[in-house]
């Protein structure tokens, strides 16, 4: 609005409006209108952010005591799968056998777990969001015995770190804490 | 002459249509409601947290046996001034159904803040069966679902009286001053001293009724405070905008004859 | 219209190939407007603003609304409680609907008073009535969406109007419902159509404006503009005047939204729909009450429905019922009296529509209904022949001040 005032040319029959049009009060009115319109825009945009009930559900509690060694379960957290794997000593050893600093996304295994036997990662490939295979016993687990994303061939190791394929970063470790020995809360 | 026209129109519309909807939902003109000065009325209206907490206690100890409040989640209690730990503790006293677990069974677990308040009955039929065939309405929106909501609720709660001698009150019905038709299926819920307040506030029938009404108004309109706060700012802004635009109009039109 | 009038070279380049800037300039800037329009001419732009507010808030609400009988009420409550600013957006949508009708009714009465429906603006008027009809359909279907008690029973009663049609009535109602009662299929199609129709309205609004600009606005003295001395450019004169109206409109809307958001609604709509129990006293939204009164005034089902639709249909032929060559009521002393009687009659019908259909209210509804049709079908044609109109001024600019004073 304010722009059109300053640019527009008078097409009226008498040419006396020019000084009045530039008047402070007129410009201020148009400016106020623009400010008001801007203020109204915010609620209309912000309504697309997660609602209060969605945010309230942003944590999930899981009893991890029932996961047998070598097994993994998938739980839902914020609508995404979270992989919880009870790793064997062999898997832990293999995750630690390599120098984390040399990887594409450098990270040591011990920085990714709170207890070495329990690996918790978000089961979403960091490439383009597919869910990698490797949870079920018969699944293809990739060349590093962790997870394998069938969409574009990313291979993750037993620490969920990216080892080969297009994914740029390791599987994300969600924030979680131990509520008791057996129960963790994700989120 | 035409500005008179607008004014006439608005006044006529307001008076013709403002009232019928309001009067009808209360069920007719045969009752007079008590008017109370609520802290939440008026343009600067706000809720009284202490009163709402007491009202919540009244709801739990008196109403919740029959009436659900299904749109209220435990997390909403933050509005009443409870902190996160208190809300967790309140929620944990309730069990909600969850599942299915690995075996396909539904199971009960303690409620969390994100859960809604569990209903006292599994469904409407069970509610009716336990209440002489009458369905106790859900209370989440009751303060908006009745005309003059808060005044009506308050009047209803304090409105139980002995029926006039010429009126035959059927079995399972009760006489109430504020209820349309005067015969209500809900027995008098509050007699005074039904609840023990930790803060030592009055527990007379009137005080308990006012507190629970306060709580129910919040349950129906939890955004009232922010709405009125923004409203004051918006009306202030638009008033200035109106004056400015009128001055700008006069300025621009000054040379039109 | 020449592209050379734009100083910005990019604008000039685009306008040469796609003359959108010229079109905008023509409709909202240089458009010559009679210089004597009063504030009654603000309601067109206010109606346009209302439509924009409704479409914007409606699109946003649809992002969180669920059109299913089991979830509709709950999803609306979620909007009111959990969605960020959802309460604000819904209250704006609810209250602007009412304000939209207030503005449009004033716009219509303005047209009636100043004879804006007369030649050569008959199509402009007819398009306006089409918009009004579309608005009513849109508002009705929108009111069903929250799936409260009034939603459900409003939908039931209004769709049952069509059962009055002989022979095929029942089949039509079943067709409208997509079942044997108002139910999930009904809710779904109403949502779909409620989303579609505002855009149809916007399309007819464009036609309405095209028709308006063909001969330009009517004006309070109702005589044609005779040249440049009678007109001023739309911008800045009428843009700023419209802004004054918009400011007042938004101020009143803000008061309603923030302090009395449910005053124009009905408490029963905060009770979830219950197909087993009709509320004791059901009334449509206030803006339908005059037509509702006409419906109930007739003790015959088909007759009532025909008369109700007739009350709107009659507006389509209004330009041919009022044949008086004088447009503005300022120069038609007898017409002016009858105009105000019609105005009172309309308000009375609205009042009676909100009252129970019993006793004196029925009689009054019949009188008011009869007067409504009498006004259009008998009084206006008679006035066209017998009324002695006052002498018209020669042009807008010359004696405009003198005549205004005389007329007030």
Short mmCIF file of C-alpha atoms in Angstrom, two decimals, chain A:
data_model
loop_
_atom_site.label_atom_id
_atom_site.label_comp_id
_atom_site.label_asym_id
_atom_site.label_seq_id
_atom_site.Cartn_x
_atom_site.Cartn_y
_atom_site.Cartn_z
CA UNK A 1 0.00 0.00 0.00
CA UNK A 2 2.64 2.45 1.04
CA UNK A 3 4.59 1.77 -2.15
CA UNK A 4 1.68 2.47 -4.41
CA UNK A 5 1.12 5.83 -2.75
CA UNK A 6 4.56 7.08 -3.37
CA UNK A 7 4.77 5.81 -6.94
CA UNK A 8 1.34 6.43 -8.30
CA UNK A 9 0.65 9.25 -10.61
CA UNK A 10 -2.36 11.41 -10.25
CA UNK A 11 -4.85 10.97 -13.05
CA UNK A 12 -7.32 13.36 -11.55
CA UNK A 13 -8.47 16.41 -13.41
CA UNK A 14 -7.04 18.92 -10.99
CA UNK A 15 -3.40 18.59 -10.12
CA UNK A 16 -3.56 19.85 -6.58
CA UNK A 17 -3.39 16.54 -4.72
CA UNK A 18 0.34 16.03 -4.93
CA UNK A 19 1.31 17.84 -1.71
CA UNK A 20 -1.60 16.35 0.26
CA UNK A 21 -0.75 12.84 -0.88
CA UNK A 22 2.76 13.05 0.53
CA UNK A 23 1.36 14.18 3.80
CA UNK A 24 2.78 12.51 6.89
CA UNK A 25 -0.60 11.40 8.19
CA UNK A 26 -1.41 9.68 4.90
CA UNK A 27 1.85 7.79 4.75
CA UNK A 28 1.52 6.87 8.43
CA UNK A 29 -1.97 5.49 7.80
CA UNK A 30 -0.78 3.29 4.96
CA UNK A 31 2.18 2.17 7.07
CA UNK A 32 -0.10 1.29 9.96
CA UNK A 33 -2.23 -0.77 7.61
CA UNK A 34 0.84 -2.66 6.48
CA UNK A 35 1.94 -3.28 10.08
CA UNK A 36 -1.53 -4.54 10.98
CA UNK A 37 -1.61 -6.89 8.00
CA UNK A 38 1.82 -8.20 9.01
CA UNK A 39 0.68 -8.82 12.58
CA UNK A 40 -2.29 -10.83 11.34
CA UNK A 41 -0.08 -12.92 9.08
CA UNK A 42 1.84 -14.46 11.98
CA UNK A 43 -0.99 -16.51 13.56
CA UNK A 44 -1.95 -17.76 10.11
CA UNK A 45 1.58 -19.06 9.56
CA UNK A 46 2.29 -20.24 13.09
CA UNK A 47 -0.80 -22.46 13.12
CA UNK A 48 1.13 -24.85 10.89
CA UNK A 49 3.72 -25.49 13.61
CA UNK A 50 3.09 -28.53 15.85
CA UNK A 51 0.06 -28.05 18.09
CA UNK A 52 0.15 -28.32 21.87
CA UNK A 53 -1.17 -31.88 21.89
CA UNK A 54 1.38 -32.95 19.29
CA UNK A 55 4.22 -31.48 21.34
CA UNK A 56 2.91 -33.14 24.51
CA UNK A 57 3.21 -36.55 22.91
CA UNK A 58 6.85 -35.98 22.07
CA UNK A 59 8.18 -38.58 24.52
CA UNK A 60 7.91 -42.35 24.52
CA UNK A 61 8.70 -44.73 27.37
CA UNK A 62 10.03 -48.19 26.56
CA UNK A 63 10.75 -51.24 28.69
CA UNK A 64 14.05 -52.52 27.26
CA UNK A 65 14.47 -55.49 29.60
CA UNK A 66 12.59 -57.83 27.27
CA UNK A 67 14.89 -57.37 24.29
CA UNK A 68 17.03 -60.50 24.06
CA UNK A 69 20.69 -60.12 23.22
CA UNK A 70 21.13 -59.87 19.47
CA UNK A 71 17.55 -58.77 19.00
CA UNK A 72 16.18 -55.37 18.14
CA UNK A 73 12.80 -53.70 18.52
CA UNK A 74 11.23 -50.76 16.75
CA UNK A 75 9.22 -48.21 18.72
CA UNK A 76 7.45 -45.08 17.56
CA UNK A 77 8.67 -41.69 18.67
CA UNK A 78 7.17 -38.54 17.16
CA UNK A 79 5.74 -40.67 14.38
CA UNK A 80 9.16 -42.01 13.43
CA UNK A 81 10.62 -45.46 14.02
CA UNK A 82 13.29 -45.73 16.68
CA UNK A 83 15.59 -48.78 16.59
CA UNK A 84 16.61 -50.22 19.93
CA UNK A 85 19.17 -53.01 19.59
CA UNK A 86 20.53 -55.16 22.40
CA UNK A 87 24.00 -55.68 20.96
CA UNK A 88 26.13 -58.81 21.36
CA UNK A 89 29.69 -58.43 22.72
CA UNK A 90 30.87 -59.22 19.20
CA UNK A 91 28.83 -56.36 17.72
CA UNK A 92 30.16 -53.97 20.35
CA UNK A 93 33.68 -55.09 19.66
CA UNK A 94 33.26 -54.56 15.92
CA UNK A 95 31.83 -51.10 16.50
CA UNK A 96 34.90 -50.22 18.56
CA UNK A 97 37.40 -51.92 16.28
CA UNK A 98 37.53 -48.97 13.93
CA UNK A 99 38.85 -45.52 14.58
CA UNK A 100 35.75 -43.34 14.56
CA UNK A 101 37.71 -40.30 13.47
CA UNK A 102 38.30 -41.80 10.04
CA UNK A 103 34.64 -42.17 9.18
CA UNK A 104 32.57 -39.92 6.93
CA UNK A 105 30.72 -38.64 9.98
CA UNK A 106 33.45 -39.05 12.61
CA UNK A 107 32.13 -40.38 15.88
CA UNK A 108 33.30 -42.99 18.40
CA UNK A 109 30.86 -45.73 19.36
CA UNK A 110 31.00 -44.81 23.01
CA UNK A 111 29.72 -41.30 22.17
CA UNK A 112 26.60 -42.90 20.69
CA UNK A 113 25.51 -45.11 23.58
CA UNK A 114 24.74 -44.68 27.24
CA UNK A 115 25.22 -48.39 27.93
CA UNK A 116 27.37 -50.27 25.42
CA UNK A 117 24.88 -53.13 25.04
CA UNK A 118 21.97 -50.84 24.22
CA UNK A 119 22.01 -48.89 20.96
CA UNK A 120 19.15 -46.44 20.41
CA UNK A 121 18.96 -44.71 17.02
CA UNK A 122 16.26 -43.04 14.96
CA UNK A 123 15.47 -45.53 12.20
CA UNK A 124 15.42 -43.00 9.43
CA UNK A 125 18.14 -43.01 6.78
CA UNK A 126 19.91 -39.67 6.81
CA UNK A 127 19.93 -39.65 3.02
CA UNK A 128 16.29 -39.12 2.08
CA UNK A 129 14.25 -40.52 4.94
CA UNK A 130 13.61 -44.21 4.14
CA UNK A 131 13.59 -46.79 6.94
CA UNK A 132 16.70 -49.02 6.67
CA UNK A 133 16.49 -52.83 6.84
CA UNK A 134 18.23 -54.85 9.53
CA UNK A 135 15.76 -55.00 12.39
CA UNK A 136 14.38 -58.45 11.69
CA UNK A 137 16.48 -61.55 11.89
CA UNK A 138 16.20 -62.36 8.20
CA UNK A 139 16.81 -58.81 6.98
CA UNK A 140 19.70 -57.73 4.84
CA UNK A 141 21.97 -55.90 7.26
CA UNK A 142 24.43 -54.45 4.81
CA UNK A 143 28.16 -54.96 4.48
CA UNK A 144 28.84 -53.81 8.05
CA UNK A 145 26.18 -55.94 9.77
CA UNK A 146 24.24 -52.97 11.00
CA UNK A 147 21.50 -51.63 8.75
CA UNK A 148 21.08 -51.33 5.02
CA UNK A 149 18.86 -48.77 3.36
CA UNK A 150 17.24 -50.33 0.31
CA UNK A 151 16.22 -47.05 -1.28
CA UNK A 152 19.66 -45.84 -2.34
CA UNK A 153 22.06 -48.35 -0.81
CA UNK A 154 23.46 -46.81 2.34
CA UNK A 155 25.29 -49.23 4.68
CA UNK A 156 25.35 -48.59 8.43
CA UNK A 157 27.55 -50.43 10.93
CA UNK A 158 26.66 -51.93 14.32
CA UNK A 159 26.83 -48.48 15.84
CA UNK A 160 24.49 -47.04 13.23
CA UNK A 161 27.29 -45.07 11.58
CA UNK A 162 27.31 -44.50 7.85
CA UNK A 163 30.05 -46.55 6.17
CA UNK A 164 29.14 -46.70 2.52
CA UNK A 165 26.49 -45.20 0.23
CA UNK A 166 25.00 -41.74 -0.26
CA UNK A 167 23.85 -40.92 3.29
CA UNK A 168 25.82 -37.95 4.68
CA UNK A 169 25.62 -38.62 8.41
CA UNK A 170 25.22 -41.41 10.97
CA UNK A 171 21.80 -42.54 12.14
CA UNK A 172 20.64 -39.97 14.64
CA UNK A 173 20.73 -40.84 18.34
CA UNK A 174 17.58 -39.42 19.92
CA UNK A 175 17.68 -37.80 23.35
CA UNK A 176 16.81 -40.46 25.89
CA UNK A 177 17.35 -41.25 29.54
CA UNK A 178 17.05 -44.24 31.86
CA UNK A 179 14.04 -43.83 34.12
CA UNK A 180 15.01 -47.07 35.86
CA UNK A 181 17.25 -50.01 35.04
CA UNK A 182 14.74 -51.36 32.58
CA UNK A 183 12.85 -48.35 31.27
CA UNK A 184 14.11 -45.62 28.99
CA UNK A 185 12.28 -42.51 27.98
CA UNK A 186 12.93 -41.20 24.49
CA UNK A 187 12.41 -37.48 23.97
#
